[in-house]
Coordinates of C-alpha atoms in Angstrom, one line a residue:
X1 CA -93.0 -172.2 -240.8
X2 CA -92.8 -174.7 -243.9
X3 CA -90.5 -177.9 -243.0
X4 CA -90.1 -180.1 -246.0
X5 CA -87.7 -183.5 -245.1
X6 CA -86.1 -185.3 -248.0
X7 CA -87.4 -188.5 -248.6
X8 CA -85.1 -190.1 -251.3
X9 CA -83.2 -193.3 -251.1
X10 CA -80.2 -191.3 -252.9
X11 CA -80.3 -189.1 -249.7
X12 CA -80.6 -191.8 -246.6
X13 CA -77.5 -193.3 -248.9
X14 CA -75.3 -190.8 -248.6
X15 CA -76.5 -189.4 -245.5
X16 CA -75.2 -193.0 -243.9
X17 CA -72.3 -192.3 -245.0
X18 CA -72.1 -189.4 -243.4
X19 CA -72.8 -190.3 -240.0
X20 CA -70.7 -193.1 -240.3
X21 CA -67.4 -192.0 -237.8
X22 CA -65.1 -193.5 -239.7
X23 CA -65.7 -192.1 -243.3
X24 CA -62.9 -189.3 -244.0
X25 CA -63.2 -185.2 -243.7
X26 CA -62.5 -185.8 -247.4
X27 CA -65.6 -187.7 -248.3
X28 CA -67.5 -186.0 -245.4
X29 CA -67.2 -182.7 -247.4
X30 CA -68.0 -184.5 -250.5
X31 CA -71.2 -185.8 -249.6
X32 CA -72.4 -182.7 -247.6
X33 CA -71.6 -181.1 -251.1
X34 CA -73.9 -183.6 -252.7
X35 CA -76.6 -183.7 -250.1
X36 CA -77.0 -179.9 -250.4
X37 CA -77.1 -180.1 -253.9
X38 CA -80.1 -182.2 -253.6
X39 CA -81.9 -180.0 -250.8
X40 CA -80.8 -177.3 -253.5
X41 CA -83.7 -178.6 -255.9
X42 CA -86.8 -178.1 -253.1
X43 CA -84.9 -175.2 -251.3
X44 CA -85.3 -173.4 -254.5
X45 CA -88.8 -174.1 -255.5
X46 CA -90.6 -170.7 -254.9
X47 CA -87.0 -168.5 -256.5
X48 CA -88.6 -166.1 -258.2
X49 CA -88.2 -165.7 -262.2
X50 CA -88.6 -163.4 -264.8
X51 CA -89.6 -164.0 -268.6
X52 CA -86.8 -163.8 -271.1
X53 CA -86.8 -164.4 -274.6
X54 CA -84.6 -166.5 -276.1
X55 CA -83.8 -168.0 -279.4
X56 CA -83.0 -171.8 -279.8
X57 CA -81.2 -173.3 -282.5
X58 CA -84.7 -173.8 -283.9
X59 CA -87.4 -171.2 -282.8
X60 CA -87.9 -168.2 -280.8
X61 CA -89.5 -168.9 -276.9
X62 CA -90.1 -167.0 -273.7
X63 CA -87.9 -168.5 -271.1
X64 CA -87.5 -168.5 -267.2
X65 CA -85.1 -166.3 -266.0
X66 CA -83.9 -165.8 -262.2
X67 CA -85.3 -162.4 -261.1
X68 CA -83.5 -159.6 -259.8
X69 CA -82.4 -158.6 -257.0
X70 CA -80.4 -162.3 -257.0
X71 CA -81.1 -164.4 -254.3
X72 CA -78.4 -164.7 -251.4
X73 CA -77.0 -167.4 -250.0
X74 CA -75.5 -167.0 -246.0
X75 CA -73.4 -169.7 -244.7
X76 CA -73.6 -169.7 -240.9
X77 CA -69.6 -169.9 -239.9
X78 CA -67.8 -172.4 -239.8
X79 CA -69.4 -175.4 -240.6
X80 CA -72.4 -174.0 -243.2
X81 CA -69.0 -173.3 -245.1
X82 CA -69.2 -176.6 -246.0
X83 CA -72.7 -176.3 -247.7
X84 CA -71.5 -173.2 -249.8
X85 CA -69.9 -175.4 -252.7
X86 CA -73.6 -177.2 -253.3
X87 CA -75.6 -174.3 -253.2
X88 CA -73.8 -172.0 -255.3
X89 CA -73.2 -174.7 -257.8
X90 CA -77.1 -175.0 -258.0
X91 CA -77.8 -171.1 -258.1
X92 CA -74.6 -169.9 -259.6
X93 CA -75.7 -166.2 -259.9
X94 CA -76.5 -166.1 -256.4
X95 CA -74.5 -163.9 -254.1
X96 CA -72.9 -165.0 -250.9
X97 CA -72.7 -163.4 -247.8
X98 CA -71.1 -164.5 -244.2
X99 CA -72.5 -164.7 -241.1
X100 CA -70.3 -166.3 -237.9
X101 CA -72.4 -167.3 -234.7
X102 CA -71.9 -169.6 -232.3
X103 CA -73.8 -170.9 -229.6
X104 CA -73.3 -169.9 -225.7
X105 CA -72.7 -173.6 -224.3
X106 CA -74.0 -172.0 -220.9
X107 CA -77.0 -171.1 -222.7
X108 CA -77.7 -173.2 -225.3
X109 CA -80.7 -171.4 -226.9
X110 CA -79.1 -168.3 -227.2
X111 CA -75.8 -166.7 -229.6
X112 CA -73.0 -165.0 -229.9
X113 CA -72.7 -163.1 -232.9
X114 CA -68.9 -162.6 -234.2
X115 CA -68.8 -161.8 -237.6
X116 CA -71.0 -159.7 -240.7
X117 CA -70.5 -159.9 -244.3
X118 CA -73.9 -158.8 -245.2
X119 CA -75.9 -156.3 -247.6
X120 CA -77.0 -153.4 -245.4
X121 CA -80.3 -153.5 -247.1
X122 CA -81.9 -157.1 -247.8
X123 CA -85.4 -155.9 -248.6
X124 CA -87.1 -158.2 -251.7
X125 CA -83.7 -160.7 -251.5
X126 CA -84.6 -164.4 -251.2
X127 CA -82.2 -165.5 -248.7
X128 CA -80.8 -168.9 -248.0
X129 CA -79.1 -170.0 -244.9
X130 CA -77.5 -172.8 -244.6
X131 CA -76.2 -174.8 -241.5
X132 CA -75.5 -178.6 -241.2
X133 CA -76.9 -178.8 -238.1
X134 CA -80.5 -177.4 -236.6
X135 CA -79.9 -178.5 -232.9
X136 CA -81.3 -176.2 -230.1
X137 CA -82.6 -174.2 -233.0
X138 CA -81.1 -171.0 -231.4
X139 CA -78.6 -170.1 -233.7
X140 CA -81.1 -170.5 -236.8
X141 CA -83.8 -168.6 -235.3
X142 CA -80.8 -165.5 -233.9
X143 CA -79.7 -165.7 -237.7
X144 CA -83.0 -165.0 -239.5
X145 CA -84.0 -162.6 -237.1
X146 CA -80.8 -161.2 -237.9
X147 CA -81.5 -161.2 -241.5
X148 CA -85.3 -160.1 -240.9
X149 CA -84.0 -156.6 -239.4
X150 CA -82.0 -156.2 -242.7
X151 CA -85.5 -156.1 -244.3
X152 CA -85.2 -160.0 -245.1
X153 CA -89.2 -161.3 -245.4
X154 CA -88.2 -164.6 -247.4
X155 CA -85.7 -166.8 -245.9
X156 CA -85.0 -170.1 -246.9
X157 CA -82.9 -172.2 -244.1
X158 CA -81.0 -175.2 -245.6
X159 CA -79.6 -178.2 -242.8
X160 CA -78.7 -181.5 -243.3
X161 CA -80.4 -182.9 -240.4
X162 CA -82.2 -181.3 -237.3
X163 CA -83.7 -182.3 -234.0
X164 CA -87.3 -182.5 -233.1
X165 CA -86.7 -179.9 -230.1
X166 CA -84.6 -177.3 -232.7
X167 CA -87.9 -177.5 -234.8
X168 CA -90.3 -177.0 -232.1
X169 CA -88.1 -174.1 -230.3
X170 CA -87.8 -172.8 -234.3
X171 CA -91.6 -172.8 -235.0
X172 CA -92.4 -170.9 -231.8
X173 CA -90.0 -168.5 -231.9
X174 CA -90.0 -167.0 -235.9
X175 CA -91.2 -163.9 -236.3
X176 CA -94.7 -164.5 -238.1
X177 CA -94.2 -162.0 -240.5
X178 CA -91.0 -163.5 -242.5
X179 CA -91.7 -166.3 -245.3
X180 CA -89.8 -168.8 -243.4
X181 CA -88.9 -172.5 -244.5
X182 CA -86.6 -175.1 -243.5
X183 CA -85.5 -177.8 -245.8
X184 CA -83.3 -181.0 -243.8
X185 CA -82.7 -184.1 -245.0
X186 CA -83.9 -186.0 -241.8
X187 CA -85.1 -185.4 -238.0
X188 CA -83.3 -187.2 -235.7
X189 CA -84.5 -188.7 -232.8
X190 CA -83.4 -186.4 -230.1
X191 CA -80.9 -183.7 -228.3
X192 CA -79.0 -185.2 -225.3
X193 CA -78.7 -183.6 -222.3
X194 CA -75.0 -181.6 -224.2
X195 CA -77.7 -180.3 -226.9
X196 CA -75.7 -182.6 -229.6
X197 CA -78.4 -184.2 -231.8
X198 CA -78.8 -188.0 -231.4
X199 CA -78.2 -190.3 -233.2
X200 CA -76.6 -186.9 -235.3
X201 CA -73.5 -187.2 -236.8
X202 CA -70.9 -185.4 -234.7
X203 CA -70.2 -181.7 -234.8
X204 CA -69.9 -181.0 -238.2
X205 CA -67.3 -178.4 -238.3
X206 CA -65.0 -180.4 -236.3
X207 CA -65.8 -183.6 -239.3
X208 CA -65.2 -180.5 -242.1
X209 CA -62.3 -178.8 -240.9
X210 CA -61.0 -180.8 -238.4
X211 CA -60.8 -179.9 -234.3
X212 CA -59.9 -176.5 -233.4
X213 CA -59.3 -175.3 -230.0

């Protein structure tokens, strides 16, 4: 597993904002939209490109061009919703699919899957999850796995900010074989003993969408 953390004063900015309890679900989704564009630039490194030629106003030149099959981006429901926006305004040809999971509160490490809107067939697709929060780590590593018997090998995970424990869990428990790397902006310091991440920011759907029972 490759873990790359943001390191930008632009990113601690807005990511104090963020935490912050009293800014707005209106300015929350703004600057998650922001922070993800920013991951958006190191998430998408590696994306594979093909050669096209182009002409400029001036000249002829062999440009880059994203490759086919287009990459696809999975928002983990409800709260990596709130990350779609950035990363499809950064990879605009991408496709999107939807994958719902939550995590059992009585087991922490382990999900519950609820909803699919996936490609049957993900063989030679980057894929990019994203998820606001990589906590326990369960739900990242039950999503990729998910992907990986879709004939995902290269999957990209996208958070805003994770816990030590989520990336330890996450490290031992990816299947070796998939091209796996998680971009965050920061690691907290800890999970407390409800597996919310500390100092964290809340539970991001609830600061999205607001509380639903």
């Amino acid at each position: 597993m490759e873990l790359h953390v943001l390191n930008h004063p632009l990113v601690e900015h807005k990511l104090t904002v963020l935490r912050d309890k009293n800014t707005s679900s209106a300015t929350f989704r703004e600057l998650v939209s922001e922070l993800v564009m920013l991951e958006a630039y190191e998430a998408t490194r590696d994306l594979d490109v093909v050669d096209k030629p182009i002409e400029t106003p001036v000249a002829p030149m062999i440009g880059n061009h994203i490759a086919e099959p287009r990459p696809i981006i999975v928002p983990i429901l409800r709260a990596g919703l709130g990350m779609l926006d950035g990363m499809t305004k950064m990879i605009p040809s991408a496709e999107v699919g939807f994958l719902g999971m939550k995590r059992d509160e009585e087991h922490p490490t382990q999900q519950i899957t609820y909803a699919n809107r996936l490609p049957e067939d993900l063989s030679g697709r980057q894929c990019f999850l994203i998820d606001p929060m990589l906590a326990t780590g369960g739900t990242l590593v039950a999503a990729t796995h998910y992907l990986a018997e879709r004939g995902a090998k290269d999957v990209t995970a996208v958070c805003i900010i994770a816990a030590p424990e989520g990336i330890k869990f996450v490290q031992e428990s990816i299947d070796p074989s998939i091209d796996f790397k998680v971009v965050v902006c920061a690691v907290d310091e800890k999970l407390n003993d409800k597996c919310y991440i500390v100092p964290g920011l809340g539970d991001a759907g609830d600061r999205l969408y607001g509380v639903v029972d």
